Short mmCIF file of C-alpha atoms in Angstrom, two decimals:
data_model
loop_
_atom_site.label_atom_id
_atom_site.label_comp_id
_atom_site.label_asym_id
_atom_site.label_seq_id
_atom_site.Cartn_x
_atom_site.Cartn_y
_atom_site.Cartn_z
CA MET M 24 -127.06 -13.39 -141.02
CA LEU M 25 -124.18 -14.59 -143.23
CA SER M 26 -121.82 -13.38 -140.54
CA ASN M 27 -118.67 -14.76 -142.19
CA LEU M 28 -119.39 -13.47 -145.68
CA LYS M 29 -116.24 -11.82 -147.04
CA GLY M 30 -116.37 -12.00 -150.83
CA TYR M 31 -119.01 -11.32 -153.44
CA TYR M 32 -118.51 -11.97 -157.14
CA HIS M 33 -120.38 -10.83 -160.25
CA PRO M 34 -119.17 -13.28 -162.93
CA LYS M 35 -119.56 -12.27 -166.55
CA SER M 36 -119.99 -15.78 -167.95
CA ILE M 37 -121.15 -19.24 -166.90
CA ALA M 38 -117.57 -20.48 -167.29
CA GLU M 39 -116.30 -17.81 -164.91
CA ALA M 40 -119.04 -18.68 -162.38
CA LEU M 41 -118.14 -22.39 -162.56
CA ALA M 42 -114.43 -21.62 -162.15
CA LEU M 43 -115.19 -19.61 -158.99
CA LEU M 44 -117.35 -22.40 -157.61
CA GLU M 45 -114.68 -25.02 -158.29
CA LYS M 46 -111.81 -22.98 -156.89
CA ASN M 47 -113.48 -22.14 -153.59
CA SER M 48 -115.71 -25.17 -153.05
CA GLY M 49 -116.85 -25.69 -149.47
CA SER M 50 -117.31 -22.08 -148.44
CA ILE M 51 -118.81 -20.60 -151.59
CA LEU M 52 -122.43 -20.55 -152.69
CA VAL M 53 -124.46 -19.33 -155.64
CA ILE M 54 -126.87 -16.46 -155.02
CA ALA M 55 -129.65 -15.36 -157.36
CA GLY M 56 -132.65 -13.75 -155.61
CA GLY M 57 -131.23 -14.66 -152.20
CA THR M 58 -134.57 -14.27 -150.39
CA LYS M 59 -134.00 -17.45 -148.38
CA LEU M 60 -130.21 -17.32 -148.17
CA VAL M 61 -129.87 -13.72 -146.92
CA GLN M 62 -132.05 -14.29 -143.88
CA SER M 63 -130.53 -17.69 -143.07
CA GLN M 64 -128.12 -18.11 -140.16
CA ASN M 65 -125.45 -19.57 -142.41
CA ASP M 66 -122.03 -19.10 -140.80
CA ILE M 67 -120.19 -21.41 -143.18
CA VAL M 68 -120.55 -19.43 -146.38
CA GLN M 69 -117.68 -16.99 -146.93
CA GLU M 70 -118.19 -16.04 -150.57
CA LEU M 71 -121.13 -15.67 -152.92
CA VAL M 72 -121.32 -15.87 -156.70
CA ASP M 73 -124.14 -13.67 -157.98
CA ILE M 74 -125.51 -15.23 -161.16
CA THR M 75 -128.15 -12.57 -161.85
CA THR M 76 -125.59 -10.84 -164.06
CA LEU M 77 -125.55 -13.86 -166.41
CA PRO M 78 -127.92 -13.89 -169.41
CA LEU M 79 -130.24 -16.44 -167.78
CA ASN M 80 -133.37 -14.30 -167.42
CA TYR M 81 -135.66 -15.46 -170.22
CA ILE M 82 -138.74 -17.44 -171.18
CA LYS M 83 -138.52 -18.60 -174.78
CA LYS M 84 -139.85 -21.19 -177.17
CA SER M 85 -137.47 -23.43 -179.08
CA ASN M 86 -137.94 -26.74 -180.94
CA GLY M 87 -141.26 -27.61 -179.34
CA THR M 88 -140.05 -26.79 -175.84
CA ILE M 89 -140.34 -23.85 -173.48
CA ARG M 90 -137.07 -22.77 -171.90
CA ILE M 91 -137.02 -20.80 -168.68
CA GLY M 92 -133.70 -19.29 -167.57
CA ALA M 93 -132.56 -20.00 -164.02
CA VAL M 94 -132.63 -16.37 -162.87
CA THR M 95 -136.05 -15.59 -164.31
CA PRO M 96 -138.07 -14.04 -161.44
CA LEU M 97 -141.13 -16.04 -160.33
CA GLN M 98 -143.26 -12.96 -160.95
CA SER M 99 -142.34 -13.12 -164.66
CA LEU M 100 -143.97 -16.56 -164.95
CA GLY M 101 -147.29 -15.02 -163.92
CA GLY M 102 -147.28 -12.45 -166.68
CA SER M 103 -145.91 -14.47 -169.58
CA PRO M 104 -148.30 -14.84 -172.55
CA LEU M 105 -145.89 -17.38 -174.06
CA LEU M 106 -146.20 -19.67 -171.03
CA LEU M 107 -149.95 -19.24 -170.92
CA ASP M 108 -150.19 -20.18 -174.57
CA SER M 109 -147.84 -23.17 -174.30
CA VAL M 110 -148.62 -24.83 -170.95
CA GLY M 111 -151.77 -23.09 -169.71
CA HIS M 112 -152.20 -21.45 -166.33
CA ILE M 113 -150.46 -24.08 -164.22
CA LEU M 114 -146.96 -22.56 -164.03
CA ALA M 115 -148.28 -19.03 -163.54
CA ASP M 116 -150.51 -20.27 -160.72
CA ALA M 117 -147.63 -22.25 -159.19
CA ALA M 118 -145.41 -19.17 -159.26
CA LEU M 119 -148.10 -17.05 -157.61
CA LEU M 120 -148.57 -19.69 -154.92
CA SER M 121 -144.84 -19.92 -154.22
CA ASN M 122 -145.11 -16.75 -152.16
CA HIS M 123 -148.10 -14.51 -151.48
CA SER M 124 -145.91 -11.39 -151.56
CA GLN M 125 -145.19 -9.84 -154.95
CA MET M 126 -142.09 -8.18 -153.46
CA ILE M 127 -140.61 -11.64 -152.85
CA ARG M 128 -141.73 -13.00 -156.23
CA ASN M 129 -140.05 -10.02 -157.94
CA VAL M 130 -136.72 -11.23 -156.58
CA SER M 131 -137.07 -15.02 -156.12
CA THR M 132 -135.93 -16.93 -159.17
CA VAL M 133 -137.07 -20.15 -160.79
CA GLY M 134 -133.65 -21.74 -160.26
CA GLY M 135 -133.51 -20.66 -156.62
CA GLU M 136 -136.98 -22.02 -155.97
CA LEU M 137 -136.06 -25.39 -157.47
CA VAL M 138 -132.71 -25.71 -155.71
CA SER M 139 -133.82 -24.59 -152.26
CA SER M 140 -137.42 -25.70 -151.91
CA GLY M 141 -138.74 -28.75 -150.14
CA PRO M 142 -141.80 -30.97 -149.85
CA LEU M 143 -144.33 -28.16 -150.23
CA SER M 144 -142.97 -26.58 -153.41
CA VAL M 145 -145.86 -26.13 -155.85
CA LEU M 146 -143.48 -25.16 -158.67
CA TYR M 147 -141.69 -28.54 -158.31
CA CYS M 148 -145.04 -30.27 -158.34
CA ALA M 149 -146.21 -28.46 -161.48
CA LEU M 150 -142.94 -29.18 -163.30
CA LEU M 151 -143.27 -32.86 -162.35
CA VAL M 152 -146.58 -33.23 -164.18
CA LEU M 153 -145.32 -31.12 -167.09
CA GLN M 154 -142.36 -33.52 -167.35
CA GLY M 155 -139.86 -30.71 -167.08
CA GLN M 156 -136.11 -31.14 -167.14
CA VAL M 157 -133.38 -29.02 -165.65
CA ARG M 158 -130.19 -28.30 -167.59
CA ILE M 159 -127.08 -28.17 -165.50
CA ALA M 160 -123.77 -26.67 -166.57
CA GLY M 161 -120.73 -28.35 -165.10
CA GLY M 162 -117.69 -29.98 -166.70
CA GLU M 163 -120.18 -30.94 -169.39
CA GLU M 164 -123.71 -29.69 -169.73
CA PHE M 165 -126.37 -32.27 -169.03
CA ALA M 166 -130.12 -32.47 -168.50
CA LEU M 167 -131.90 -34.16 -165.61
CA PRO M 168 -135.58 -35.11 -165.57
CA MET M 169 -137.38 -33.32 -162.75
CA ASN M 170 -138.09 -36.49 -160.74
CA ILE M 171 -134.39 -37.39 -160.66
CA PHE M 172 -133.27 -33.84 -159.94
CA LEU M 173 -135.66 -33.61 -157.02
CA ASN M 174 -134.17 -36.64 -155.33
CA LYS M 175 -130.60 -35.62 -155.97
CA LYS M 176 -128.62 -33.93 -153.22
CA GLY M 177 -126.78 -30.85 -154.45
CA LEU M 178 -125.53 -30.07 -157.93
CA GLY M 179 -121.98 -31.34 -157.42
CA GLY M 180 -120.37 -28.00 -158.24
CA GLY M 181 -122.59 -27.56 -161.30
CA LEU M 182 -124.90 -24.66 -162.03
CA LEU M 183 -128.59 -24.95 -162.86
CA VAL M 184 -128.93 -22.85 -166.00
CA GLU M 185 -132.44 -23.49 -167.28
CA THR M 186 -135.65 -25.48 -167.03
CA VAL M 187 -136.99 -27.10 -170.20
CA ILE M 188 -140.66 -28.04 -170.57
CA PRO M 189 -142.18 -29.84 -173.55
CA GLN M 190 -144.88 -27.70 -175.14
CA LEU M 191 -148.36 -29.13 -174.50
CA ASN M 192 -150.56 -29.91 -177.47
CA GLU M 193 -153.96 -28.32 -177.92
CA GLN M 194 -155.93 -31.13 -176.30
CA THR M 195 -153.74 -31.28 -173.21
CA TYR M 196 -155.05 -29.61 -170.09
CA SER M 197 -153.32 -28.86 -166.81
CA ALA M 198 -154.43 -27.49 -163.47
CA LEU M 199 -153.52 -27.29 -159.83
CA ALA M 200 -155.63 -27.29 -156.67
CA PRO M 201 -154.21 -26.10 -153.35
CA ILE M 202 -155.48 -25.93 -149.79
CA ILE M 203 -154.19 -22.70 -148.24
CA ASN M 204 -154.54 -21.57 -144.64
CA ASN M 205 -155.63 -18.07 -143.62
CA ARG M 206 -152.00 -16.89 -143.51
CA GLY M 207 -151.51 -17.74 -147.17
CA GLN M 208 -149.43 -20.86 -146.45
CA ILE M 209 -149.94 -23.91 -148.63
CA ILE M 210 -150.89 -27.03 -146.72
CA ILE M 211 -151.18 -29.34 -149.70
CA CYS M 212 -151.49 -28.95 -153.46
CA ALA M 213 -152.23 -31.35 -156.30
CA CYS M 214 -151.20 -30.80 -159.91
CA ALA M 215 -152.71 -32.68 -162.84
CA ARG M 216 -152.27 -32.81 -166.56
CA LEU M 217 -154.03 -34.99 -169.13
CA THR M 218 -154.74 -35.20 -172.83
CA ALA M 219 -158.25 -35.60 -174.20
CA LYS M 220 -158.31 -38.11 -177.04
CA ASN M 221 -161.67 -39.18 -178.49
CA GLY M 222 -163.30 -38.35 -175.18
CA SER M 223 -160.84 -40.44 -173.15
CA CYS M 224 -158.02 -39.49 -170.78
CA LYS M 225 -154.54 -40.10 -172.12
CA ASP M 226 -151.08 -39.37 -170.80
CA VAL M 227 -152.40 -38.67 -167.30
CA LYS M 228 -149.90 -37.17 -164.87
CA VAL M 229 -150.81 -36.35 -161.28
CA ALA M 230 -148.51 -35.18 -158.49
CA ILE M 231 -148.97 -33.92 -154.97
CA THR M 232 -146.99 -31.82 -152.49
CA GLY M 233 -146.66 -32.55 -148.81
CA CYS M 234 -144.85 -35.85 -149.34
CA PRO M 235 -141.55 -36.50 -147.53
CA LYS M 236 -138.61 -34.58 -149.00
CA VAL M 237 -140.15 -33.59 -152.35
CA PRO M 238 -143.51 -33.61 -154.20
CA GLN M 239 -144.34 -36.97 -155.76
CA ARG M 240 -146.29 -38.45 -158.65
CA LEU M 241 -149.38 -40.49 -157.79
CA ASP M 242 -149.01 -43.60 -159.97
CA GLY M 243 -152.21 -45.20 -158.66
CA VAL M 244 -154.36 -42.26 -159.74
CA GLU M 245 -152.65 -42.09 -163.14
CA LYS M 246 -153.17 -45.83 -163.84
CA GLN M 247 -156.79 -45.72 -162.68
CA LEU M 248 -157.66 -42.83 -165.03
CA GLU M 249 -155.53 -43.72 -168.06
CA GLY M 250 -157.77 -44.63 -170.99
CA GLN M 251 -161.00 -43.93 -169.09
CA VAL M 252 -163.78 -41.79 -170.50
CA MET M 253 -163.44 -38.18 -169.36
CA THR M 254 -166.28 -37.94 -166.87
CA GLU M 255 -166.64 -36.57 -163.39
CA ALA M 256 -167.44 -40.05 -162.09
CA HIS M 257 -164.22 -41.59 -163.43
CA MET M 258 -162.16 -38.72 -162.12
CA SER M 259 -163.73 -38.95 -158.67
CA LEU M 260 -163.04 -42.68 -158.59
CA ALA M 261 -159.42 -42.18 -159.66
CA ALA M 262 -158.94 -39.44 -157.04
CA GLU M 263 -159.79 -41.97 -154.32
CA GLU M 264 -156.53 -43.75 -155.20
CA ALA M 265 -154.68 -40.68 -153.88
CA TYR M 266 -155.53 -41.73 -150.34
CA GLU M 267 -153.63 -45.02 -150.76
CA GLY M 268 -150.75 -43.58 -152.77
CA CYS M 269 -150.08 -40.52 -150.64
CA HIS M 270 -147.75 -40.76 -147.62
CA PRO M 271 -147.63 -37.17 -146.42
CA ILE M 272 -145.58 -35.38 -143.80
CA SER M 273 -146.70 -33.88 -140.50
CA ASP M 274 -145.52 -30.37 -139.73
CA ASP M 275 -146.68 -27.25 -137.92
CA LEU M 276 -149.18 -26.54 -140.72
CA ALA M 277 -151.06 -29.85 -140.75
CA SER M 278 -150.93 -33.45 -139.56
CA GLU M 279 -150.15 -36.44 -141.73
CA GLU M 280 -153.71 -37.72 -141.20
CA TYR M 281 -155.26 -34.44 -142.36
CA ARG M 282 -153.09 -34.24 -145.47
CA LYS M 283 -153.85 -37.87 -146.33
CA GLU M 284 -157.58 -37.26 -145.92
CA VAL M 285 -157.65 -34.17 -148.13
CA SER M 286 -155.25 -35.54 -150.75
CA ARG M 287 -158.19 -37.09 -152.63
CA VAL M 288 -160.08 -33.79 -152.43
CA VAL M 289 -157.32 -31.73 -154.04
CA VAL M 290 -156.58 -34.41 -156.65
CA LYS M 291 -160.26 -34.51 -157.60
CA LYS M 292 -160.38 -30.70 -157.82
CA ALA M 293 -157.32 -30.59 -160.09
CA LEU M 294 -158.71 -33.33 -162.36
CA LEU M 295 -162.13 -31.70 -162.55
CA SER M 296 -160.49 -28.41 -163.43
CA CYS M 297 -158.84 -30.17 -166.41
CA LEU M 298 -162.25 -31.59 -167.36
CA GLU M 299 -163.79 -28.13 -167.18
CA GLN M 300 -161.14 -26.75 -169.53
CA ALA M 301 -161.75 -29.64 -171.95
CA GLU M 302 -165.51 -29.02 -171.90
CA ASP M 303 -164.94 -25.30 -172.52
CA ASP M 304 -162.92 -26.20 -175.60
CA LEU M 305 -165.68 -28.37 -177.05
CA MET O 12 -116.37 -4.16 -150.76
CA LYS O 13 -117.14 -1.29 -153.12
CA ILE O 14 -120.47 -1.13 -154.88
CA SER O 15 -121.80 1.36 -157.35
CA LEU O 16 -125.51 1.94 -157.74
CA THR O 17 -127.94 4.66 -158.66
CA ILE O 18 -130.05 5.88 -155.74
CA ASN O 19 -132.91 8.20 -156.67
CA ASN O 20 -131.26 9.03 -160.00
CA LYS O 21 -127.93 9.82 -158.31
CA LEU O 22 -124.93 7.59 -159.06
CA THR O 23 -123.54 6.56 -155.68
CA ASN O 24 -120.37 4.66 -154.73
CA ILE O 25 -120.56 2.86 -151.41
CA GLU O 26 -118.00 0.98 -149.33
CA THR O 27 -119.74 -1.70 -147.28
CA PRO O 28 -119.14 -5.13 -145.75
CA ALA O 29 -120.40 -7.86 -148.11
CA ASN O 30 -123.03 -9.13 -145.67
CA ARG O 31 -124.91 -5.83 -145.15
CA THR O 32 -128.45 -5.63 -146.40
CA LEU O 33 -129.66 -2.96 -148.77
CA SER O 34 -132.01 -1.54 -146.11
CA ASP O 35 -129.13 -1.10 -143.64
CA VAL O 36 -126.95 0.60 -146.24
CA LEU O 37 -129.73 2.92 -147.41
CA ARG O 38 -130.52 3.99 -143.85
CA THR O 39 -126.82 4.54 -143.14
CA HIS O 40 -126.80 6.94 -146.09
CA GLY O 41 -129.77 8.91 -144.79
CA TYR O 42 -132.69 7.31 -146.58
CA TRP O 43 -134.83 7.05 -143.46
CA SER O 44 -138.04 6.25 -145.31
CA VAL O 45 -136.69 2.70 -145.59
CA LYS O 46 -138.03 1.32 -142.32
CA HIS O 47 -136.76 -1.48 -140.15
CA GLY O 48 -139.57 -3.96 -139.59
CA CYS O 49 -139.55 -7.72 -139.40
CA GLN O 50 -136.20 -8.19 -141.22
CA THR O 51 -137.63 -11.35 -142.79
CA GLY O 52 -139.50 -9.95 -145.79
CA ASN O 53 -142.91 -10.33 -144.19
CA CYS O 54 -144.04 -6.78 -143.33
CA GLY O 55 -143.14 -4.66 -146.38
CA ASN O 56 -141.92 -1.66 -144.36
CA CYS O 57 -138.50 -1.76 -146.05
CA VAL O 58 -139.78 -1.83 -149.64
CA VAL O 59 -137.80 0.08 -152.26
CA LEU O 60 -137.94 -0.08 -156.05
CA VAL O 61 -135.00 -1.82 -157.70
CA ASN O 62 -135.03 -1.31 -161.46
CA GLY O 63 -138.69 -0.33 -161.09
CA ARG O 64 -139.77 -3.47 -159.20
CA ALA O 65 -140.85 -3.42 -155.55
CA VAL O 66 -138.54 -5.53 -153.37
CA ASN O 67 -137.98 -6.10 -149.66
CA SER O 68 -134.62 -4.42 -149.03
CA CYS O 69 -134.19 -6.21 -145.67
CA ILE O 70 -133.62 -9.57 -147.37
CA MET O 71 -131.49 -8.25 -150.20
CA LEU O 72 -127.76 -7.68 -149.85
CA ALA O 73 -126.49 -4.26 -150.89
CA ALA O 74 -124.06 -6.11 -153.15
CA GLN O 75 -127.03 -7.50 -155.10
CA ALA O 76 -127.96 -3.93 -156.09
CA GLU O 77 -124.60 -3.35 -157.81
CA GLY O 78 -125.19 -1.46 -161.06
CA LYS O 79 -128.93 -1.20 -160.47
CA SER O 80 -131.28 1.72 -160.02
CA VAL O 81 -132.80 2.05 -156.54
CA GLU O 82 -135.72 4.35 -155.78
CA THR O 83 -136.84 5.23 -152.26
CA PHE O 84 -139.82 7.17 -150.93
CA GLU O 85 -137.60 10.29 -150.62
CA HIS O 86 -137.50 10.46 -154.41
CA CYS O 87 -141.30 10.32 -154.64
CA GLU O 88 -141.56 13.15 -152.12
CA SER O 89 -139.62 15.42 -154.43
CA VAL O 90 -141.85 14.59 -157.41
CA SER O 91 -144.77 17.00 -157.03
CA GLU O 92 -147.02 14.96 -159.34
CA LEU O 93 -147.03 12.14 -156.78
CA GLN O 94 -148.15 14.29 -153.85
CA GLN O 95 -151.78 13.95 -154.77
CA LEU O 96 -151.65 10.18 -154.72
CA LYS O 97 -149.76 10.09 -151.42
CA VAL O 98 -152.19 12.42 -149.68
CA ALA O 99 -155.13 10.55 -151.14
CA ILE O 100 -153.83 7.19 -149.95
CA MET O 101 -153.16 8.46 -146.42
CA ASP O 102 -156.56 10.17 -146.23
CA PHE O 103 -158.47 7.26 -147.60
CA ALA O 104 -156.72 4.50 -145.74
CA ASP O 105 -157.40 5.78 -142.17
CA MET O 106 -153.76 5.33 -141.24
CA GLU O 107 -152.58 6.58 -137.86
CA CYS O 108 -148.83 6.16 -137.47
CA GLY O 109 -147.74 6.19 -141.13
CA TYR O 110 -144.89 3.69 -140.56
CA CYS O 111 -146.02 1.45 -143.42
CA VAL O 112 -147.03 4.18 -145.87
CA ALA O 113 -143.70 4.54 -147.67
CA GLY O 114 -143.50 0.84 -148.50
CA MET O 115 -147.13 0.62 -149.58
CA PHE O 116 -146.82 3.74 -151.67
CA LEU O 117 -143.80 2.38 -153.53
CA SER O 118 -145.57 -0.92 -154.23
CA LEU O 119 -148.54 1.01 -155.61
CA LYS O 120 -146.24 3.26 -157.64
CA ALA O 121 -144.58 0.21 -159.20
CA LEU O 122 -148.02 -1.15 -160.03
CA ILE O 123 -149.32 2.08 -161.54
CA ASP O 124 -146.13 2.61 -163.55
CA LYS O 125 -146.78 -0.80 -165.13
CA ILE O 126 -150.59 -0.81 -165.17
CA PRO O 127 -152.03 2.73 -165.12
CA ASP O 128 -155.57 1.51 -164.52
CA PRO O 129 -155.26 -1.43 -162.11
CA THR O 130 -158.12 -3.62 -160.96
CA GLU O 131 -158.95 -4.30 -157.30
CA GLU O 132 -157.39 -7.75 -157.68
CA GLU O 133 -154.12 -6.26 -158.95
CA ILE O 134 -154.04 -3.82 -156.04
CA VAL O 135 -154.61 -6.66 -153.56
CA ASP O 136 -151.75 -8.59 -155.16
CA ALA O 137 -149.43 -5.56 -155.09
CA LEU O 138 -150.17 -4.92 -151.42
CA ALA O 139 -149.96 -8.56 -150.29
CA GLY O 140 -146.92 -8.75 -148.05
CA HIS O 141 -147.52 -5.32 -146.50
CA VAL O 142 -148.60 -5.15 -142.88
CA CYS O 143 -150.40 -2.12 -141.43
CA ARG O 144 -150.95 -2.33 -137.70
CA CYS O 145 -153.31 0.65 -137.55
CA VAL O 146 -155.81 -0.60 -140.10
CA LYS O 147 -156.60 -3.71 -138.14
CA GLU O 148 -158.99 -5.21 -140.62
CA ALA O 149 -158.25 -5.85 -144.27
CA LEU O 150 -156.76 -2.91 -146.17
CA PRO O 151 -159.47 -0.74 -147.75
CA VAL O 152 -158.63 -1.61 -151.32
CA ASP O 153 -161.73 0.08 -152.72
CA ARG O 154 -160.60 3.37 -151.18
CA ILE O 155 -157.08 2.97 -152.51
CA LEU O 156 -158.52 2.30 -155.96
CA GLU O 157 -160.57 5.46 -155.63
CA ALA O 158 -157.43 7.39 -154.65
CA ILE O 159 -155.60 6.09 -157.70
CA ARG O 160 -158.50 7.10 -159.93
CA THR O 161 -158.68 10.52 -158.28
CA SER O 162 -155.00 11.05 -158.98
CA ARG O 163 -155.05 9.68 -162.52
CA GLY O 164 -153.55 12.00 -165.05
CA LYS O 165 -151.75 13.94 -162.34
CA PHE O 166 -148.61 11.82 -162.19
#
């Protein structure tokens, strides 16, 4: 358990944190919640930069976007009225699904979850359909769309400082649908978001976990449903496209064949959940 | 490295290697209610409150608690208003060995401090991540809820 750890820093500013990371690159890592890092058998890391002291714990609205600081605990997403009002239940549900234990969610951070998670991360998946971006502080600050960030290896000495999500309009609905085993582990999860315009589906975004490396968007489902009338029949038909578009992984939780088979089930459930919300609004 | 934190309302300065967990450090300083369990954050026996939030101290470095307020079960023992709740929980929950009680109690305390009148669902969520090997079936949440209601107004 971090057997070679010698130094631990509490920087007072982002600039100080970046300077530490640059000076000692190779053997230094960033720590926020540390729930995955502390129990890892990492013998390479010799120093840690604790960024929880930085003012990056916030959820706020600004210029039509929602900004979530990198060290905001996952548990805070569940209880945020601002998030609920701006993007619906999807992020709160994704945060709750990230770990069944509240003790872990109290410590795990949004930034940590994004940087360290893999193919089964529901938070990634939800941010994909919400078209989130991550803002990274480095030599210069820059923003990366979620789909590019997910496929990028490492942050190149930069520091993830916040996640930015466009605020959804009133006719936009989002939902997720997971399959969870009896130990609370997520086998597969679909996230969907769409806008109801004159009874038709617009701006459809669907993504699924369980794909190699990171969660992925399902273009086939999106194209099939775009512009269609919002009915259960159209959504069921579009969900069938998930079977063709999904190329899932096999692991100790489920086989590739199982995940592929149920992909259309979870996609349909997520889409129908959006339809239900739209009908409730009418 | 030197860290400074408040343990049970007492400012404490500790000299510790950087890689030691909070649970190890607390036990070294005599806080035996913090139990060693799975060491992976899955059993909840090591739970303490850090700035009022329940956390698994086995997967948190002591250095992460720098400047923060840590509360262990020992502190609750000295608060007479909490006795009623503790006794009620132990009586109601049919526990035999008591190994998991301290962690569960702290999780419930954190919940009640935030939500004085929790629902069954909120209790289930607060206790998810705690393992009790005596109560082999699901935890009797209805009885815990009853214990909280019995104790209401007394803490």
